[in-house]
Amino acid sequence: MNRHIGFERLHNFRDLGGYRTGEGAYVVPRTVYRADSLGKLQGADWDTFLGLGIRTVIDLRYPWEIEARGRVPEAERFEYVNLSIEHRPYDQATIDPDLDPWRYLADRFAEVADDGADEIRQVIGHLAQAPAPVVFHCTSGKDRTGLIAALVLTLLGVSRDDVLADFALTELATARLLADWHTANPDRPMLWPSYGRAPAVVMELVLADLEAEHGSVQGYLTDRVGVDTETVKQLRGRLLTEVRP
């Protein structure tokens, strides 16, 4: 299944549907999407986006990012929700190239998982209750978006291998994300050679960290985030089907 949906200006817009769960169900296609910044939508891209029938947009960015780069066009057409799950901003372009890049990123994910627990609970609640197709996104559709996708797929019962593989699909967009950064920052050097990368090992470390601290990813979502059994039931009822895509 080709999960990437073709846009000219968006590089990391993907369908989360089609994954098989351990119980033999499937994530419903064309129902929940993950993406990079929807503020880039215009022209033919806008028409493609509207054709997906999306009614709910969950923006995971800081308000200052939205102010600088824009939100989804005509936001009033949608149920638009801004839930910034990250609370400690950092500039990936300036990361010390001598650091272990994957451990460094996993540690930043751990900060988001802890600091943003309240917002993460709200995001999952919206995904469980939205009656029509929904998209969640950040700037590159990589880290914040990647964390939410991994948590949601885990709640749905998708295998760890598929969760990691989904995260790593961002690697297909890395070159374009890097090119966009250079276009937007012509006078700045890129110090970190791993900018835009998303190898599976990063999310493997993140999930292992959550398991070490909370016993399981489910334990983290229940005990730290506060996702209740009714929300999980709603999420699975809305996003799982017995019909093979």
CSV table of C-alpha atoms in Angstrom, one decimal:
chain,number,residue,atom,x,y,z
A,1,MET,CA,0.0,0.0,0.0
A,2,ASN,CA,1.4,3.4,-1.0
A,3,ARG,CA,0.7,5.5,2.1
A,4,HIS,CA,2.0,8.8,0.8
A,5,ILE,CA,-0.6,11.0,-0.9
A,6,GLY,CA,0.9,13.1,-3.6
A,7,PHE,CA,1.1,16.9,-3.0
A,8,GLU,CA,3.4,19.4,-4.6
A,9,ARG,CA,4.2,21.4,-1.5
A,10,LEU,CA,3.6,18.8,1.2
A,11,HIS,CA,6.1,16.1,1.5
A,12,ASN,CA,4.9,13.8,4.3
A,13,PHE,CA,1.2,13.4,4.0
A,14,ARG,CA,0.2,9.8,4.7
A,15,ASP,CA,-2.8,7.5,5.3
A,16,LEU,CA,-2.6,5.6,8.6
A,17,GLY,CA,-5.1,3.1,7.3
A,18,GLY,CA,-4.5,-0.5,6.2
A,19,TYR,CA,-2.3,-1.8,9.0
A,20,ARG,CA,-3.4,-5.2,10.5
A,21,THR,CA,-3.8,-5.6,14.2
A,22,GLY,CA,-2.8,-8.6,16.2
A,23,GLU,CA,-6.5,-9.6,16.5
A,24,GLY,CA,-6.9,-9.7,12.7
A,25,ALA,CA,-8.7,-6.4,12.2
A,26,TYR,CA,-7.4,-3.6,10.0
A,27,VAL,CA,-7.1,0.2,10.4
A,28,VAL,CA,-9.8,1.8,8.2
A,29,PRO,CA,-8.2,3.5,5.2
A,30,ARG,CA,-8.9,7.1,4.3
A,31,THR,CA,-10.1,7.9,7.8
A,32,VAL,CA,-7.0,9.2,9.7
A,33,TYR,CA,-4.1,10.9,8.1
A,34,ARG,CA,-0.7,12.3,9.4
A,35,ALA,CA,1.0,15.2,7.7
A,36,ASP,CA,3.6,18.0,7.6
A,37,SER,CA,2.4,21.6,7.8
A,38,LEU,CA,-0.9,22.3,6.2
A,39,GLY,CA,0.0,25.9,6.1
A,40,LYS,CA,1.7,25.1,2.8
A,41,LEU,CA,-1.5,24.1,1.0
A,42,GLN,CA,-2.5,26.1,-2.0
A,43,GLY,CA,-3.6,25.7,-5.6
A,44,ALA,CA,-3.9,22.0,-6.8
A,45,ASP,CA,-2.7,20.8,-3.4
A,46,TRP,CA,-5.7,22.5,-1.8
A,47,ASP,CA,-8.1,20.8,-4.2
A,48,THR,CA,-6.4,17.4,-3.4
A,49,PHE,CA,-6.8,18.0,0.3
A,50,LEU,CA,-10.4,19.0,0.0
A,51,GLY,CA,-11.0,15.8,-2.0
A,52,LEU,CA,-10.1,13.7,1.0
A,53,GLY,CA,-13.2,14.8,2.8
A,54,ILE,CA,-11.3,15.8,6.0
A,55,ARG,CA,-13.4,17.6,8.6
A,56,THR,CA,-11.1,17.7,11.6
A,57,VAL,CA,-7.6,19.2,11.7
A,58,ILE,CA,-5.4,18.7,14.8
A,59,ASP,CA,-2.4,21.0,14.7
A,60,LEU,CA,0.4,19.9,17.1
A,61,ARG,CA,2.6,22.9,16.7
A,62,TYR,CA,3.3,25.8,19.0
A,63,PRO,CA,1.1,28.9,18.5
A,64,TRP,CA,4.2,30.9,17.5
A,65,GLU,CA,4.9,28.3,14.7
A,66,ILE,CA,1.3,28.8,13.5
A,67,GLU,CA,1.7,32.5,13.6
A,68,ALA,CA,4.9,32.3,11.5
A,69,ARG,CA,4.0,29.6,9.0
A,70,GLY,CA,0.2,29.7,8.9
A,71,ARG,CA,-2.5,27.2,9.7
A,72,VAL,CA,-4.7,25.2,7.3
A,73,PRO,CA,-6.4,27.5,4.8
A,74,GLU,CA,-10.0,28.4,5.6
A,75,ALA,CA,-9.7,26.9,9.0
A,76,GLU,CA,-13.3,27.8,9.7
A,77,ARG,CA,-14.3,25.1,7.3
A,78,PHE,CA,-13.0,22.4,9.7
A,79,GLU,CA,-13.1,21.5,13.3
A,80,TYR,CA,-9.7,23.0,13.9
A,81,VAL,CA,-7.8,22.2,17.1
A,82,ASN,CA,-4.4,23.4,18.2
A,83,LEU,CA,-2.8,21.2,20.8
A,84,SER,CA,0.9,21.9,21.2
A,85,ILE,CA,2.3,18.6,22.6
A,86,GLU,CA,5.9,19.9,22.8
A,87,HIS,CA,6.8,22.3,25.6
A,88,ARG,CA,10.6,22.6,25.2
A,89,PRO,CA,11.5,24.0,21.8
A,90,TYR,CA,14.9,23.2,20.3
A,91,ASP,CA,16.5,23.9,16.9
A,92,GLN,CA,17.5,20.7,15.1
A,93,ALA,CA,19.7,22.6,12.7
A,94,THR,CA,22.0,23.5,15.6
A,95,ILE,CA,22.3,20.1,17.3
A,96,ASP,CA,25.9,19.2,18.0
A,97,PRO,CA,27.0,16.8,15.1
A,98,ASP,CA,29.1,14.9,17.6
A,99,LEU,CA,26.1,13.7,19.6
A,100,ASP,CA,24.5,10.3,19.1
A,101,PRO,CA,21.6,11.6,16.9
A,102,TRP,CA,19.1,8.8,17.7
A,103,ARG,CA,19.6,8.9,21.5
A,104,TYR,CA,19.4,12.7,21.4
A,105,LEU,CA,16.1,12.6,19.5
A,106,ALA,CA,14.7,9.8,21.7
A,107,ASP,CA,15.4,12.0,24.7
A,108,ARG,CA,13.5,14.9,23.2
A,109,PHE,CA,10.6,12.5,22.5
A,110,ALA,CA,10.7,11.5,26.2
A,111,GLU,CA,10.3,15.2,27.1
A,112,VAL,CA,7.3,15.5,24.9
A,113,ALA,CA,5.7,12.3,26.2
A,114,ASP,CA,6.0,13.7,29.7
A,115,ASP,CA,5.4,17.4,29.3
A,116,GLY,CA,2.6,17.0,26.8
A,117,ALA,CA,0.6,14.2,28.5
A,118,ASP,CA,-2.5,16.4,28.9
A,119,GLU,CA,-2.4,17.5,25.2
A,120,ILE,CA,-1.7,13.9,24.0
A,121,ARG,CA,-4.8,12.8,25.9
A,122,GLN,CA,-6.9,15.4,24.2
A,123,VAL,CA,-5.5,14.5,20.8
A,124,ILE,CA,-6.4,10.9,21.2
A,125,GLY,CA,-9.8,11.9,22.4
A,126,HIS,CA,-10.4,13.9,19.3
A,127,LEU,CA,-9.3,11.0,17.1
A,128,ALA,CA,-11.7,8.7,19.0
A,129,GLN,CA,-14.7,11.0,18.5
A,130,ALA,CA,-14.2,12.8,15.2
A,131,PRO,CA,-17.1,11.6,13.0
A,132,ALA,CA,-15.4,12.2,9.6
A,133,PRO,CA,-11.8,11.9,8.3
A,134,VAL,CA,-9.2,13.6,10.5
A,135,VAL,CA,-5.6,14.7,10.0
A,136,PHE,CA,-3.0,15.6,12.7
A,137,HIS,CA,0.2,17.3,11.8
A,138,CYS,CA,3.2,19.3,12.9
A,139,THR,CA,5.8,21.1,10.8
A,140,SER,CA,7.6,18.2,9.1
A,141,GLY,CA,5.2,15.4,10.1
A,142,LYS,CA,8.1,13.7,11.7
A,143,ASP,CA,8.6,13.9,15.4
A,144,ARG,CA,5.5,15.2,17.1
A,145,THR,CA,3.3,13.7,14.5
A,146,GLY,CA,5.4,10.5,14.6
A,147,LEU,CA,4.9,10.1,18.3
A,148,ILE,CA,1.1,10.5,18.1
A,149,ALA,CA,0.9,8.0,15.2
A,150,ALA,CA,3.0,5.5,17.1
A,151,LEU,CA,0.8,5.8,20.2
A,152,VAL,CA,-2.4,5.6,18.3
A,153,LEU,CA,-1.3,2.5,16.3
A,154,THR,CA,-0.2,0.9,19.5
A,155,LEU,CA,-3.6,1.5,21.1
A,156,LEU,CA,-5.2,0.0,18.0
A,157,GLY,CA,-3.2,-3.2,18.4
A,158,VAL,CA,-0.9,-2.8,15.4
A,159,SER,CA,2.4,-4.7,15.7
A,160,ARG,CA,5.5,-3.1,16.9
A,161,ASP,CA,7.3,-3.8,13.6
A,162,ASP,CA,4.5,-1.9,11.7
A,163,VAL,CA,4.6,0.9,14.2
A,164,LEU,CA,8.3,1.3,13.6
A,165,ALA,CA,8.0,1.0,9.9
A,166,ASP,CA,5.4,3.7,9.8
A,167,PHE,CA,7.6,6.0,11.7
A,168,ALA,CA,10.5,5.4,9.3
A,169,LEU,CA,8.5,6.2,6.2
A,170,THR,CA,9.4,9.8,6.8
A,171,GLU,CA,12.8,8.9,5.5
A,172,LEU,CA,11.2,9.0,2.0
A,173,ALA,CA,10.6,12.7,2.6
A,174,THR,CA,13.9,13.7,4.2
A,175,ALA,CA,15.6,15.1,1.1
A,176,ARG,CA,12.6,17.4,0.4
A,177,LEU,CA,12.3,18.5,4.0
A,178,LEU,CA,16.0,19.4,4.0
A,179,ALA,CA,15.7,21.3,0.7
A,180,ASP,CA,12.8,23.3,2.2
A,181,TRP,CA,14.9,24.2,5.2
A,182,HIS,CA,17.7,25.5,3.0
A,183,THR,CA,15.2,27.5,1.0
A,184,ALA,CA,13.7,29.1,4.1
A,185,ASN,CA,17.1,29.7,5.7
A,186,PRO,CA,19.6,30.7,2.9
A,187,ASP,CA,22.0,32.5,5.3
A,188,ARG,CA,22.1,29.8,8.0
A,189,PRO,CA,24.4,26.8,8.1
A,190,MET,CA,23.0,23.3,8.7
A,191,LEU,CA,25.2,21.9,11.5
A,192,TRP,CA,23.4,18.6,12.1
A,193,PRO,CA,23.8,16.0,9.4
A,194,SER,CA,20.8,14.0,10.6
A,195,TYR,CA,18.2,16.8,9.9
A,196,GLY,CA,14.9,15.4,8.6
A,197,ARG,CA,15.9,11.8,9.4
A,198,ALA,CA,13.5,9.4,11.1
A,199,PRO,CA,15.0,5.9,11.2
A,200,ALA,CA,13.1,3.2,13.0
A,201,VAL,CA,15.7,3.0,15.8
A,202,VAL,CA,14.5,6.4,17.1
A,203,MET,CA,11.0,5.2,17.8
A,204,GLU,CA,12.3,1.9,19.0
A,205,LEU,CA,14.2,3.7,21.7
A,206,VAL,CA,11.2,5.9,22.5
A,207,LEU,CA,8.9,3.0,23.0
A,208,ALA,CA,11.5,1.1,25.0
A,209,ASP,CA,11.9,4.1,27.3
A,210,LEU,CA,8.2,4.2,27.9
A,211,GLU,CA,8.1,0.5,28.7
A,212,ALA,CA,11.0,0.8,31.1
A,213,GLU,CA,9.3,3.6,33.0
A,214,HIS,CA,5.7,2.6,32.8
A,215,GLY,CA,5.8,-1.2,32.2
A,216,SER,CA,4.3,-0.9,28.7
A,217,VAL,CA,3.2,1.8,26.2
A,218,GLN,CA,-0.4,1.0,27.3
A,219,GLY,CA,0.7,1.6,30.9
A,220,TYR,CA,2.1,5.0,29.9
A,221,LEU,CA,-1.1,6.0,28.1
A,222,THR,CA,-3.3,4.8,31.0
A,223,ASP,CA,-1.3,6.0,34.0
A,224,ARG,CA,0.5,9.1,32.8
A,225,VAL,CA,-1.6,10.3,29.9
A,226,GLY,CA,-5.0,9.3,31.4
A,227,VAL,CA,-6.5,7.6,28.3
A,228,ASP,CA,-9.5,5.7,29.7
A,229,THR,CA,-11.0,2.4,28.5
A,230,GLU,CA,-14.0,4.1,27.0
A,231,THR,CA,-11.8,6.3,24.8
A,232,VAL,CA,-9.8,3.2,23.6
A,233,LYS,CA,-13.1,1.5,22.9
A,234,GLN,CA,-14.3,4.5,20.8
A,235,LEU,CA,-11.0,4.7,19.0
A,236,ARG,CA,-11.0,1.1,18.0
A,237,GLY,CA,-14.7,1.2,17.1
A,238,ARG,CA,-14.1,4.1,14.7
A,239,LEU,CA,-10.8,3.2,13.3
A,240,LEU,CA,-10.8,-0.6,13.0
A,241,THR,CA,-12.7,-2.9,10.5
A,242,GLU,CA,-12.8,-6.6,9.9
A,243,VAL,CA,-12.7,-5.9,6.1
A,244,ARG,CA,-9.3,-6.3,4.5
A,245,PRO,CA,-8.5,-3.1,2.6
